[in-house]
Amino acid sequence: MNDLRKKEKTGRLIIVAYRLPFKIINENDQVQLFQNSGGLVSAVLSLVHEQEGSPFNSAEKIQWVGFSENSPEELEGQSLANDSFQAHPVFIPADVNENYYEGFCNNLIWPLCHYFPSLAKFEDEYFDSYQIANRLFFDKLAEIIQPDDVVWVQDYQLMLLPEMIRERFPENKIGFFFHIPFPSFELFRMLPVKWRKAIIEGILGADVVGFHTNDYVEYFLKAARMVSGYGNKLHYINLSNRIVKVDSFPISIDYKKFNAAYDEPEVQRERLLARESLKEKIIFSVDRLDYSKGILHRLHGFQRFLEQNQNWHEKVSYVMVVVPSRDKIDQYQQMKSDIDQTVGRINANYGNINWQPIIYQYRSMAYDELVGMYTASDVALITPVRDGMNLVCKEYVASRKDRKGVLILSEMAGAAAELGEALIINPLDNQDIADAILTAFDMPEVEQTKRMDAMQARIRDYDIFAWTNDFFTQMIMLEQEHERLRQVFLTNIGIDAIRKAYDASSNRILFFDYDGTLAPIVPDPAKAIVSVDTKKIIMDLAKRDTVIIISGRDRYFLNDLFQDLPVHIIAEHGALIKTKDSAEWVLNESYEENWKESIRPILDMYAKRCPGVFVEEKETSLAWHYRTAEDKEYALRRAQELTWQLKNFIQPELNLQIIEGNKVIEVKKTAFNKGTAARAFVENGDYDFILAIGDDTTDEDMFEALPETAYTIKIGDDLSAARNHIKNQQEVFHFLKFMVSSSEE
Ligand code: GDG
């Protein structure tokens, strides 16, 4: 992994999260701060203070903006700092906080993201308050932010904040991390259009956007595409004036701390106590009271196990700790009472005077007791019906210094993507849970150790410190990417320098894209014809230089326009080539015709549904044109859906690529592109001047493939791998005219 060591120091780290890093207790006007021991707190601490070569200024405290439960009067004149953190409390009026936090966050976003749409409440006041509250966080941040500070915004309570920061402080680096599952688009689209758009645009104010898993990343990219029309190239979204990196960073834990805790006397004592007082086999679970945690389903799974395995009766204790949470909300009270009743029923049905199958506690645990239970239990039963990551399972694995114990883990937890050696179950399937418990009880110790070792190695290698390091490394690398894709418009001085280099050279090669470069973009592609004047310049250039017209168009169209000029022509993105001295077109040797039959019907179907759209079948590609669509907005949505479908459902062995051009989606073989074709020409001659001009995303391949010394020019202001930009297509003509006239003079 690329580490932070070599990087330059920035300013301070500012965290913005709903919660502050410590609890503030005010007794007799004396404020006491109790620092949380949670993962994020220790991770950012180590990032700033312990890591050699941290990018942050370690002389500065970490600034933390968060909601304060205390009133402004209570905190007036009090110092809210300890050795590590300086807190900046945000005061939110109670009625706003009610609609913001309880309402929008917990009654809408939480159930929707955890696939409980029926529990989601859509109230206008919720969104109004969400905006107000995000603005209050912004106002507090605006009071303290300095030019080099890096801001890291946390979670679903603050999705609008990155954009607010970007607008006012465009130069500061901003990260955003989403801790819960980002849902599939079918759920996300349940939000009113205005809210969806505000969320996507809000989050994309950041430079780097992080999720726990690749699935969440995919879902977010799809939402960005469908809601705001932003396409992506791998993990990057190009917003014209900047790019955003969207990637997965699976959050982790302090592995060493949990592993070392095994030997701590207090933990040993708790472990012994549990072992002595409980039955032969111990199952353990700990969750916050929440419908996403699958507590009731798990109880039914355990009941099924008891029902089917008489021989284990009186030999198993299931310690189920439920940590109180949100229990003022009706739904949670109802769930709590269902859990109470189900536990009571199972214990009454199966237990006896000497044996209580479920030991149920509704409380939180001290750390030593928690790790004592992790290390005493034979099985950790972690069965959320949805969970962004789930840290409890990672803590369980890390704490097993004895390399024993079995983890039963829901496939719906983000952690399942990393912990494949657990017994992975479907949390809604009682039988699956019952079977897994039996398998776990019967698992030989050697097998337990083998699985534990593999899982431990993974968590040890990617612990919470690696997680933060990874995130900030991406922030820094993005800056390098921005540097590479910079936007430099050619000035007269720049043009003059190119002209001088042109004049001083003797063997020149010039590449011209067609649409948007030599000819203007017009609604009907058939009418995009190069002007007589431009053609004359091309002619002049071609008399003394190697000139190549390089386009996605078919060979017939290009032939009609350029056959009378001494130029080479590359058609269909590098698939077909005609050199200037030949009348023959040569097909790229890597091309195989074995794919169109399966793809054409998909494109046709999408075209039928979208009036004005048409499918063009070229010799080596298929193109879905939507510039001529009757309803432009609708066509854009369909285009996004089509791209999504093609990207996800094309068989990999077909080796096809989907190119999102200017109002066209094109499917072609991956073996060649404008870059491979241009490079082949350059390598065939000893050129001392190379120039390439283009406007389309497909021209990026050409810009990237040409040598560093080439003059590459992008038309328009989208970020590009080209070294220079020209404002629009009309200016290309002036640029070329200038070049030609100079060498004539
Ligand atoms: C959100 C996402 C994602 C719990 N009870 C006690 C206790 N805990 C500690 C655990 C663990 C943490 O709380 C719970 O973390 P989770 O990850 O399981 O869940 P959420 O709080 O819902 O967190 C989640 C997470 O963000 C991080 O991104 O993984 O998916 O929902 O560290 O040990 N600790 C003590 N006593 C308890 O009673 N001492």
JSON list of N, CA, C and O and ligand atoms in Angstrom, two decimals, residues 37-39 110 114 155 177-181 212 251 253 258 286-288 292-293 321-323 326 363-368 370 374 386-393 395 414 467, ligand 1:
[
{"chain": "A", "resi": 37, "resn": "SER", "atom": "N", "xyz": [-13.82, 5.57, 23.50]},
{"chain": "A", "resi": 37, "resn": "SER", "atom": "CA", "xyz": [-12.71, 4.70, 23.10]},
{"chain": "A", "resi": 37, "resn": "SER", "atom": "C", "xyz": [-13.00, 4.07, 21.75]},
{"chain": "A", "resi": 37, "resn": "SER", "atom": "O", "xyz": [-12.36, 3.13, 21.33]},
{"chain": "A", "resi": 38, "resn": "GLY", "atom": "N", "xyz": [-14.01, 4.61, 21.04]},
{"chain": "A", "resi": 38, "resn": "GLY", "atom": "CA", "xyz": [-14.43, 4.03, 19.75]},
{"chain": "A", "resi": 38, "resn": "GLY", "atom": "C", "xyz": [-13.34, 4.03, 18.70]},
{"chain": "A", "resi": 38, "resn": "GLY", "atom": "O", "xyz": [-12.32, 4.72, 18.84]},
{"chain": "A", "resi": 39, "resn": "GLY", "atom": "N", "xyz": [-13.57, 3.24, 17.66]},
{"chain": "A", "resi": 39, "resn": "GLY", "atom": "CA", "xyz": [-12.59, 3.04, 16.60]},
{"chain": "A", "resi": 39, "resn": "GLY", "atom": "C", "xyz": [-12.13, 4.32, 15.94]},
{"chain": "A", "resi": 39, "resn": "GLY", "atom": "O", "xyz": [-10.94, 4.57, 15.80]},
{"chain": "A", "resi": 110, "resn": "TRP", "atom": "N", "xyz": [-32.06, 5.64, 7.83]},
{"chain": "A", "resi": 110, "resn": "TRP", "atom": "CA", "xyz": [-31.64, 4.36, 8.45]},
{"chain": "A", "resi": 110, "resn": "TRP", "atom": "C", "xyz": [-32.49, 3.19, 7.93]},
{"chain": "A", "resi": 110, "resn": "TRP", "atom": "O", "xyz": [-31.93, 2.22, 7.39]},
{"chain": "A", "resi": 114, "resn": "HIS", "atom": "N", "xyz": [-31.18, 0.19, 5.32]},
{"chain": "A", "resi": 114, "resn": "HIS", "atom": "CA", "xyz": [-31.10, -1.16, 5.86]},
{"chain": "A", "resi": 114, "resn": "HIS", "atom": "C", "xyz": [-32.22, -2.05, 5.29]},
{"chain": "A", "resi": 114, "resn": "HIS", "atom": "O", "xyz": [-32.57, -3.06, 5.87]},
{"chain": "A", "resi": 155, "resn": "ASP", "atom": "N", "xyz": [-20.56, 10.15, 7.77]},
{"chain": "A", "resi": 155, "resn": "ASP", "atom": "CA", "xyz": [-21.83, 9.43, 7.83]},
{"chain": "A", "resi": 155, "resn": "ASP", "atom": "C", "xyz": [-23.11, 10.13, 7.36]},
{"chain": "A", "resi": 155, "resn": "ASP", "atom": "O", "xyz": [-23.11, 11.29, 6.97]},
{"chain": "A", "resi": 177, "resn": "PHE", "atom": "N", "xyz": [-17.10, 9.76, 4.57]},
{"chain": "A", "resi": 177, "resn": "PHE", "atom": "CA", "xyz": [-17.24, 8.31, 4.75]},
{"chain": "A", "resi": 177, "resn": "PHE", "atom": "C", "xyz": [-18.66, 7.97, 5.19]},
{"chain": "A", "resi": 177, "resn": "PHE", "atom": "O", "xyz": [-19.23, 8.60, 6.08]},
{"chain": "A", "resi": 178, "resn": "PHE", "atom": "N", "xyz": [-19.21, 6.94, 4.54]},
{"chain": "A", "resi": 178, "resn": "PHE", "atom": "CA", "xyz": [-20.58, 6.51, 4.80]},
{"chain": "A", "resi": 178, "resn": "PHE", "atom": "C", "xyz": [-20.51, 5.19, 5.57]},
{"chain": "A", "resi": 178, "resn": "PHE", "atom": "O", "xyz": [-20.01, 4.20, 5.03]},
{"chain": "A", "resi": 179, "resn": "HIS", "atom": "N", "xyz": [-21.02, 5.17, 6.79]},
{"chain": "A", "resi": 179, "resn": "HIS", "atom": "CA", "xyz": [-20.80, 3.99, 7.64]},
{"chain": "A", "resi": 179, "resn": "HIS", "atom": "C", "xyz": [-21.87, 2.91, 7.53]},
{"chain": "A", "resi": 179, "resn": "HIS", "atom": "O", "xyz": [-21.71, 1.82, 8.07]},
{"chain": "A", "resi": 180, "resn": "ILE", "atom": "N", "xyz": [-22.98, 3.23, 6.89]},
{"chain": "A", "resi": 180, "resn": "ILE", "atom": "CA", "xyz": [-24.05, 2.23, 6.80]},
{"chain": "A", "resi": 180, "resn": "ILE", "atom": "C", "xyz": [-24.16, 1.75, 5.35]},
{"chain": "A", "resi": 180, "resn": "ILE", "atom": "O", "xyz": [-23.48, 2.28, 4.50]},
{"chain": "A", "resi": 181, "resn": "PRO", "atom": "N", "xyz": [-24.98, 0.75, 5.06]},
{"chain": "A", "resi": 181, "resn": "PRO", "atom": "CA", "xyz": [-25.03, 0.28, 3.67]},
{"chain": "A", "resi": 181, "resn": "PRO", "atom": "C", "xyz": [-25.57, 1.37, 2.75]},
{"chain": "A", "resi": 181, "resn": "PRO", "atom": "O", "xyz": [-26.54, 2.03, 3.11]},
{"chain": "A", "resi": 212, "resn": "HIS", "atom": "N", "xyz": [-17.98, 0.92, 2.82]},
{"chain": "A", "resi": 212, "resn": "HIS", "atom": "CA", "xyz": [-17.33, -0.27, 3.35]},
{"chain": "A", "resi": 212, "resn": "HIS", "atom": "C", "xyz": [-17.03, -1.33, 2.28]},
{"chain": "A", "resi": 212, "resn": "HIS", "atom": "O", "xyz": [-16.06, -2.04, 2.37]},
{"chain": "A", "resi": 251, "resn": "ILE", "atom": "N", "xyz": [-13.93, -0.59, 6.98]},
{"chain": "A", "resi": 251, "resn": "ILE", "atom": "CA", "xyz": [-13.46, -0.12, 8.30]},
{"chain": "A", "resi": 251, "resn": "ILE", "atom": "C", "xyz": [-13.04, -1.32, 9.14]},
{"chain": "A", "resi": 251, "resn": "ILE", "atom": "O", "xyz": [-13.54, -2.45, 8.96]},
{"chain": "A", "resi": 253, "resn": "ILE", "atom": "N", "xyz": [-10.65, -2.52, 13.03]},
{"chain": "A", "resi": 253, "resn": "ILE", "atom": "CA", "xyz": [-10.56, -2.30, 14.48]},
{"chain": "A", "resi": 253, "resn": "ILE", "atom": "C", "xyz": [-9.09, -2.24, 14.87]},
{"chain": "A", "resi": 253, "resn": "ILE", "atom": "O", "xyz": [-8.21, -2.53, 14.06]},
{"chain": "A", "resi": 258, "resn": "PHE", "atom": "N", "xyz": [-7.24, -5.58, 20.82]},
{"chain": "A", "resi": 258, "resn": "PHE", "atom": "CA", "xyz": [-8.14, -6.69, 21.15]},
{"chain": "A", "resi": 258, "resn": "PHE", "atom": "C", "xyz": [-7.37, -7.99, 21.36]},
{"chain": "A", "resi": 258, "resn": "PHE", "atom": "O", "xyz": [-7.71, -8.78, 22.23]},
{"chain": "A", "resi": 286, "resn": "VAL", "atom": "N", "xyz": [-23.77, -9.69, 20.90]},
{"chain": "A", "resi": 286, "resn": "VAL", "atom": "CA", "xyz": [-24.02, -8.37, 21.48]},
{"chain": "A", "resi": 286, "resn": "VAL", "atom": "C", "xyz": [-24.39, -7.43, 20.34]},
{"chain": "A", "resi": 286, "resn": "VAL", "atom": "O", "xyz": [-23.69, -7.35, 19.33]},
{"chain": "A", "resi": 287, "resn": "ASP", "atom": "N", "xyz": [-25.53, -6.78, 20.49]},
{"chain": "A", "resi": 287, "resn": "ASP", "atom": "CA", "xyz": [-25.96, -5.82, 19.46]},
{"chain": "A", "resi": 287, "resn": "ASP", "atom": "C", "xyz": [-26.72, -4.69, 20.14]},
{"chain": "A", "resi": 287, "resn": "ASP", "atom": "O", "xyz": [-27.30, -4.87, 21.19]},
{"chain": "A", "resi": 288, "resn": "ARG", "atom": "N", "xyz": [-26.74, -3.57, 19.44]},
{"chain": "A", "resi": 288, "resn": "ARG", "atom": "CA", "xyz": [-27.65, -2.51, 19.84]},
{"chain": "A", "resi": 288, "resn": "ARG", "atom": "C", "xyz": [-29.06, -2.97, 19.51]},
{"chain": "A", "resi": 288, "resn": "ARG", "atom": "O", "xyz": [-29.25, -3.75, 18.58]},
{"chain": "A", "resi": 292, "resn": "SER", "atom": "N", "xyz": [-32.37, -3.90, 12.38]},
{"chain": "A", "resi": 292, "resn": "SER", "atom": "CA", "xyz": [-31.39, -4.34, 11.37]},
{"chain": "A", "resi": 292, "resn": "SER", "atom": "C", "xyz": [-30.50, -5.47, 11.91]},
{"chain": "A", "resi": 292, "resn": "SER", "atom": "O", "xyz": [-29.83, -6.14, 11.14]},
{"chain": "A", "resi": 293, "resn": "LYS", "atom": "N", "xyz": [-30.50, -5.67, 13.20]},
{"chain": "A", "resi": 293, "resn": "LYS", "atom": "CA", "xyz": [-29.56, -6.63, 13.78]},
{"chain": "A", "resi": 293, "resn": "LYS", "atom": "C", "xyz": [-30.07, -8.07, 13.74]},
{"chain": "A", "resi": 293, "resn": "LYS", "atom": "O", "xyz": [-29.36, -9.00, 14.12]},
{"chain": "A", "resi": 321, "resn": "VAL", "atom": "N", "xyz": [-26.65, -10.31, 24.67]},
{"chain": "A", "resi": 321, "resn": "VAL", "atom": "CA", "xyz": [-26.67, -8.97, 25.26]},
{"chain": "A", "resi": 321, "resn": "VAL", "atom": "C", "xyz": [-27.24, -8.01, 24.22]},
{"chain": "A", "resi": 321, "resn": "VAL", "atom": "O", "xyz": [-26.79, -7.96, 23.08]},
{"chain": "A", "resi": 322, "resn": "VAL", "atom": "N", "xyz": [-28.26, -7.28, 24.64]},
{"chain": "A", "resi": 322, "resn": "VAL", "atom": "CA", "xyz": [-28.84, -6.26, 23.77]},
{"chain": "A", "resi": 322, "resn": "VAL", "atom": "C", "xyz": [-28.61, -4.91, 24.44]},
{"chain": "A", "resi": 322, "resn": "VAL", "atom": "O", "xyz": [-28.98, -4.71, 25.60]},
{"chain": "A", "resi": 323, "resn": "VAL", "atom": "N", "xyz": [-27.94, -4.03, 23.72]},
{"chain": "A", "resi": 323, "resn": "VAL", "atom": "CA", "xyz": [-27.58, -2.73, 24.30]},
{"chain": "A", "resi": 323, "resn": "VAL", "atom": "C", "xyz": [-28.71, -1.74, 24.02]},
{"chain": "A", "resi": 323, "resn": "VAL", "atom": "O", "xyz": [-29.12, -1.59, 22.87]},
{"chain": "A", "resi": 326, "resn": "ARG", "atom": "N", "xyz": [-32.33, 3.89, 21.23]},
{"chain": "A", "resi": 326, "resn": "ARG", "atom": "CA", "xyz": [-33.54, 4.48, 20.62]},
{"chain": "A", "resi": 326, "resn": "ARG", "atom": "C", "xyz": [-34.85, 3.94, 21.22]},
{"chain": "A", "resi": 326, "resn": "ARG", "atom": "O", "xyz": [-35.85, 3.81, 20.52]},
{"chain": "A", "resi": 363, "resn": "ARG", "atom": "N", "xyz": [-28.64, -4.37, 28.52]},
{"chain": "A", "resi": 363, "resn": "ARG", "atom": "CA", "xyz": [-27.75, -3.38, 29.15]},
{"chain": "A", "resi": 363, "resn": "ARG", "atom": "C", "xyz": [-26.48, -3.29, 28.33]},
{"chain": "A", "resi": 363, "resn": "ARG", "atom": "O", "xyz": [-26.25, -4.10, 27.43]},
{"chain": "A", "resi": 364, "resn": "SER", "atom": "N", "xyz": [-25.66, -2.30, 28.65]},
{"chain": "A", "resi": 364, "resn": "SER", "atom": "CA", "xyz": [-24.36, -2.29, 27.96]},
{"chain": "A", "resi": 364, "resn": "SER", "atom": "C", "xyz": [-23.33, -2.95, 28.86]},
{"chain": "A", "resi": 364, "resn": "SER", "atom": "O", "xyz": [-23.55, -3.14, 30.06]},
{"chain": "A", "resi": 365, "resn": "MET", "atom": "N", "xyz": [-22.21, -3.33, 28.26]},
{"chain": "A", "resi": 365, "resn": "MET", "atom": "CA", "xyz": [-21.18, -4.06, 29.01]},
{"chain": "A", "resi": 365, "resn": "MET", "atom": "C", "xyz": [-19.93, -3.21, 29.12]},
{"chain": "A", "resi": 365, "resn": "MET", "atom": "O", "xyz": [-19.61, -2.43, 28.22]},
{"chain": "A", "resi": 366, "resn": "ALA", "atom": "N", "xyz": [-19.18, -3.45, 30.20]},
{"chain": "A", "resi": 366, "resn": "ALA", "atom": "CA", "xyz": [-17.86, -2.80, 30.31]},
{"chain": "A", "resi": 366, "resn": "ALA", "atom": "C", "xyz": [-16.94, -3.51, 29.32]},
{"chain": "A", "resi": 366, "resn": "ALA", "atom": "O", "xyz": [-17.17, -4.67, 28.96]},
{"chain": "A", "resi": 367, "resn": "TYR", "atom": "N", "xyz": [-15.89, -2.81, 28.91]},
{"chain": "A", "resi": 367, "resn": "TYR", "atom": "CA", "xyz": [-14.97, -3.37, 27.91]},
{"chain": "A", "resi": 367, "resn": "TYR", "atom": "C", "xyz": [-14.39, -4.72, 28.35]},
{"chain": "A", "resi": 367, "resn": "TYR", "atom": "O", "xyz": [-14.36, -5.69, 27.57]},
{"chain": "A", "resi": 368, "resn": "ASP", "atom": "N", "xyz": [-13.92, -4.83, 29.61]},
{"chain": "A", "resi": 368, "resn": "ASP", "atom": "CA", "xyz": [-13.30, -6.08, 30.07]},
{"chain": "A", "resi": 368, "resn": "ASP", "atom": "C", "xyz": [-14.30, -7.24, 30.02]},
{"chain": "A", "resi": 368, "resn": "ASP", "atom": "O", "xyz": [-13.96, -8.36, 29.68]},
{"chain": "A", "resi": 370, "resn": "LEU", "atom": "N", "xyz": [-16.88, -7.39, 28.05]},
{"chain": "A", "resi": 370, "resn": "LEU", "atom": "CA", "xyz": [-17.15, -7.70, 26.63]},
{"chain": "A", "resi": 370, "resn": "LEU", "atom": "C", "xyz": [-16.07, -8.64, 26.08]},
{"chain": "A", "resi": 370, "resn": "LEU", "atom": "O", "xyz": [-16.38, -9.69, 25.50]},
{"chain": "A", "resi": 374, "resn": "TYR", "atom": "N", "xyz": [-16.17, -12.43, 24.71]},
{"chain": "A", "resi": 374, "resn": "TYR", "atom": "CA", "xyz": [-15.66, -12.84, 23.38]},
{"chain": "A", "resi": 374, "resn": "TYR", "atom": "C", "xyz": [-14.75, -14.06, 23.55]},
{"chain": "A", "resi": 374, "resn": "TYR", "atom": "O", "xyz": [-14.81, -15.02, 22.79]},
{"chain": "A", "resi": 386, "resn": "ARG", "atom": "N", "xyz": [-29.11, -6.67, 7.94]},
{"chain": "A", "resi": 386, "resn": "ARG", "atom": "CA", "xyz": [-28.31, -5.72, 7.16]},
{"chain": "A", "resi": 386, "resn": "ARG", "atom": "C", "xyz": [-27.36, -5.02, 8.12]},
{"chain": "A", "resi": 386, "resn": "ARG", "atom": "O", "xyz": [-27.79, -4.65, 9.21]},
{"chain": "A", "resi": 387, "resn": "ASP", "atom": "N", "xyz": [-26.14, -4.84, 7.72]},
{"chain": "A", "resi": 387, "resn": "ASP", "atom": "CA", "xyz": [-25.18, -4.11, 8.55]},
{"chain": "A", "resi": 387, "resn": "ASP", "atom": "C", "xyz": [-24.11, -3.54, 7.63]},
{"chain": "A", "resi": 387, "resn": "ASP", "atom": "O", "xyz": [-23.59, -4.26, 6.78]},
{"chain": "A", "resi": 388, "resn": "GLY", "atom": "N", "xyz": [-23.82, -2.25, 7.81]},
{"chain": "A", "resi": 388, "resn": "GLY", "atom": "CA", "xyz": [-22.82, -1.62, 6.95]},
{"chain": "A", "resi": 388, "resn": "GLY", "atom": "C", "xyz": [-21.54, -2.44, 6.94]},
{"chain": "A", "resi": 388, "resn": "GLY", "atom": "O", "xyz": [-21.07, -2.89, 5.90]},
{"chain": "A", "resi": 389, "resn": "MET", "atom": "N", "xyz": [-20.99, -2.67, 8.14]},
{"chain": "A", "resi": 389, "resn": "MET", "atom": "CA", "xyz": [-19.81, -3.50, 8.25]},
{"chain": "A", "resi": 389, "resn": "MET", "atom": "C", "xyz": [-20.05, -4.57, 9.32]},
{"chain": "A", "resi": 389, "resn": "MET", "atom": "O", "xyz": [-20.12, -5.73, 9.06]},
{"chain": "A", "resi": 390, "resn": "ASN", "atom": "N", "xyz": [-20.18, -4.14, 10.56]},
{"chain": "A", "resi": 390, "resn": "ASN", "atom": "CA", "xyz": [-20.28, -4.91, 11.79]},
{"chain": "A", "resi": 390, "resn": "ASN", "atom": "C", "xyz": [-18.88, -5.13, 12.36]},
{"chain": "A", "resi": 390, "resn": "ASN", "atom": "O", "xyz": [-18.07, -5.91, 11.82]},
{"chain": "A", "resi": 391, "resn": "LEU", "atom": "N", "xyz": [-18.62, -4.43, 13.43]},
{"chain": "A", "resi": 391, "resn": "LEU", "atom": "CA", "xyz": [-17.29, -4.50, 14.05]},
{"chain": "A", "resi": 391, "resn": "LEU", "atom": "C", "xyz": [-17.20, -5.58, 15.11]},
{"chain": "A", "resi": 391, "resn": "LEU", "atom": "O", "xyz": [-16.12, -6.06, 15.43]},
{"chain": "A", "resi": 392, "resn": "VAL", "atom": "N", "xyz": [-18.37, -5.97, 15.65]},
{"chain": "A", "resi": 392, "resn": "VAL", "atom": "CA", "xyz": [-18.35, -6.97, 16.71]},
{"chain": "A", "resi": 392, "resn": "VAL", "atom": "C", "xyz": [-17.68, -8.26, 16.22]},
{"chain": "A", "resi": 392, "resn": "VAL", "atom": "O", "xyz": [-16.85, -8.85, 16.91]},
{"chain": "A", "resi": 393, "resn": "CYS", "atom": "N", "xyz": [-17.98, -8.66, 15.00]},
{"chain": "A", "resi": 393, "resn": "CYS", "atom": "CA", "xyz": [-17.39, -9.92, 14.51]},
{"chain": "A", "resi": 393, "resn": "CYS", "atom": "C", "xyz": [-15.88, -9.79, 14.35]},
{"chain": "A", "resi": 393, "resn": "CYS", "atom": "O", "xyz": [-15.13, -10.73, 14.62]},
{"chain": "A", "resi": 395, "resn": "GLU", "atom": "N", "xyz": [-13.98, -7.82, 16.16]},
{"chain": "A", "resi": 395, "resn": "GLU", "atom": "CA", "xyz": [-13.42, -7.81, 17.52]},
{"chain": "A", "resi": 395, "resn": "GLU", "atom": "C", "xyz": [-13.34, -9.22, 18.09]},
{"chain": "A", "resi": 395, "resn": "GLU", "atom": "O", "xyz": [-12.37, -9.59, 18.75]},
{"chain": "A", "resi": 414, "resn": "GLY", "atom": "N", "xyz": [-21.52, -6.22, 5.97]},
{"chain": "A", "resi": 414, "resn": "GLY", "atom": "CA", "xyz": [-20.41, -5.84, 5.10]},
{"chain": "A", "resi": 414, "resn": "GLY", "atom": "C", "xyz": [-19.19, -6.69, 5.37]},
{"chain": "A", "resi": 414, "resn": "GLY", "atom": "O", "xyz": [-18.44, -7.04, 4.45]},
{"chain": "A", "resi": 467, "resn": "TRP", "atom": "N", "xyz": [-6.74, 1.46, 7.70]},
{"chain": "A", "resi": 467, "resn": "TRP", "atom": "CA", "xyz": [-7.97, 2.02, 7.10]},
{"chain": "A", "resi": 467, "resn": "TRP", "atom": "C", "xyz": [-7.84, 3.54, 6.92]},
{"chain": "A", "resi": 467, "resn": "TRP", "atom": "O", "xyz": [-8.04, 4.07, 5.83]},
{"chain": "B", "resi": 1, "resn": "GDG", "atom": "C1", "xyz": [-22.17, 1.70, 12.37]},
{"chain": "B", "resi": 1, "resn": "GDG", "atom": "C2", "xyz": [-22.72, 0.73, 11.33]},
{"chain": "B", "resi": 1, "resn": "GDG", "atom": "C3", "xyz": [-20.41, -0.17, 11.05]},
{"chain": "B", "resi": 1, "resn": "GDG", "atom": "C4", "xyz": [-21.46, -2.56, 21.45]},
{"chain": "B", "resi": 1, "resn": "GDG", "atom": "N1", "xyz": [-22.01, -2.86, 22.61]},
{"chain": "B", "resi": 1, "resn": "GDG", "atom": "C5", "xyz": [-21.10, -2.65, 23.56]},
{"chain": "B", "resi": 1, "resn": "GDG", "atom": "C6", "xyz": [-19.94, -2.22, 22.96]},
{"chain": "B", "resi": 1, "resn": "GDG", "atom": "N2", "xyz": [-20.19, -2.16, 21.66]},
{"chain": "B", "resi": 1, "resn": "GDG", "atom": "C7", "xyz": [-19.24, -1.75, 20.64]},
{"chain": "B", "resi": 1, "resn": "GDG", "atom": "C8", "xyz": [-18.71, -2.92, 19.87]},
{"chain": "B", "resi": 1, "resn": "GDG", "atom": "C9", "xyz": [-18.35, -2.27, 18.55]},
{"chain": "B", "resi": 1, "resn": "GDG", "atom": "C10", "xyz": [-19.37, -1.17, 18.39]},
{"chain": "B", "resi": 1, "resn": "GDG", "atom": "O1", "xyz": [-19.89, -0.92, 19.69]},
{"chain": "B", "resi": 1, "resn": "GDG", "atom": "C11", "xyz": [-20.53, -1.58, 17.49]},
{"chain": "B", "resi": 1, "resn": "GDG", "atom": "O2", "xyz": [-20.09, -1.45, 16.20]},
{"chain": "B", "resi": 1, "resn": "GDG", "atom": "P1", "xyz": [-20.91, -2.03, 14.96]},
{"chain": "B", "resi": 1, "resn": "GDG", "atom": "O3", "xyz": [-20.05, -1.93, 13.80]},
{"chain": "B", "resi": 1, "resn": "GDG", "atom": "O4", "xyz": [-21.28, -3.41, 15.23]},
{"chain": "B", "resi": 1, "resn": "GDG", "atom": "O5", "xyz": [-22.27, -1.18, 14.83]},
{"chain": "B", "resi": 1, "resn": "GDG", "atom": "P2", "xyz": [-22.84, 0.36, 14.82]},
{"chain": "B", "resi": 1, "resn": "GDG", "atom": "O6", "xyz": [-22.61, 1.03, 16.10]},
{"chain": "B", "resi": 1, "resn": "GDG", "atom": "O7", "xyz": [-24.26, 0.26, 14.41]},
{"chain": "B", "resi": 1, "resn": "GDG", "atom": "O8", "xyz": [-22.03, 1.19, 13.72]},
{"chain": "B", "resi": 1, "resn": "GDG", "atom": "C12", "xyz": [-21.87, -0.53, 11.30]},
{"chain": "B", "resi": 1, "resn": "GDG", "atom": "C13", "xyz": [-19.95, 0.89, 12.02]},
{"chain": "B", "resi": 1, "resn": "GDG", "atom": "O9", "xyz": [-20.81, 2.02, 11.98]},
{"chain": "B", "resi": 1, "resn": "GDG", "atom": "C14", "xyz": [-18.54, 1.36, 11.72]},
{"chain": "B", "resi": 1, "resn": "GDG", "atom": "O10", "xyz": [-18.47, 1.94, 10.46]},
{"chain": "B", "resi": 1, "resn": "GDG", "atom": "O11", "xyz": [-19.64, -1.33, 11.24]},
{"chain": "B", "resi": 1, "resn": "GDG", "atom": "O12", "xyz": [-22.33, -1.40, 10.30]},
{"chain": "B", "resi": 1, "resn": "GDG", "atom": "O13", "xyz": [-24.08, 0.40, 11.62]},
{"chain": "B", "resi": 1, "resn": "GDG", "atom": "O14", "xyz": [-17.07, -1.71, 18.62]},
{"chain": "B", "resi": 1, "resn": "GDG", "atom": "O15", "xyz": [-17.64, -3.48, 20.57]},
{"chain": "B", "resi": 1, "resn": "GDG", "atom": "N3", "xyz": [-18.83, -1.94, 23.64]},
{"chain": "B", "resi": 1, "resn": "GDG", "atom": "C15", "xyz": [-18.86, -2.08, 25.00]},
{"chain": "B", "resi": 1, "resn": "GDG", "atom": "N4", "xyz": [-19.98, -2.48, 25.64]},
{"chain": "B", "resi": 1, "resn": "GDG", "atom": "C16", "xyz": [-21.10, -2.78, 24.97]},
{"chain": "B", "resi": 1, "resn": "GDG", "atom": "O16", "xyz": [-22.10, -3.12, 25.58]},
{"chain": "B", "resi": 1, "resn": "GDG", "atom": "N5", "xyz": [-17.76, -1.81, 25.72]}
]
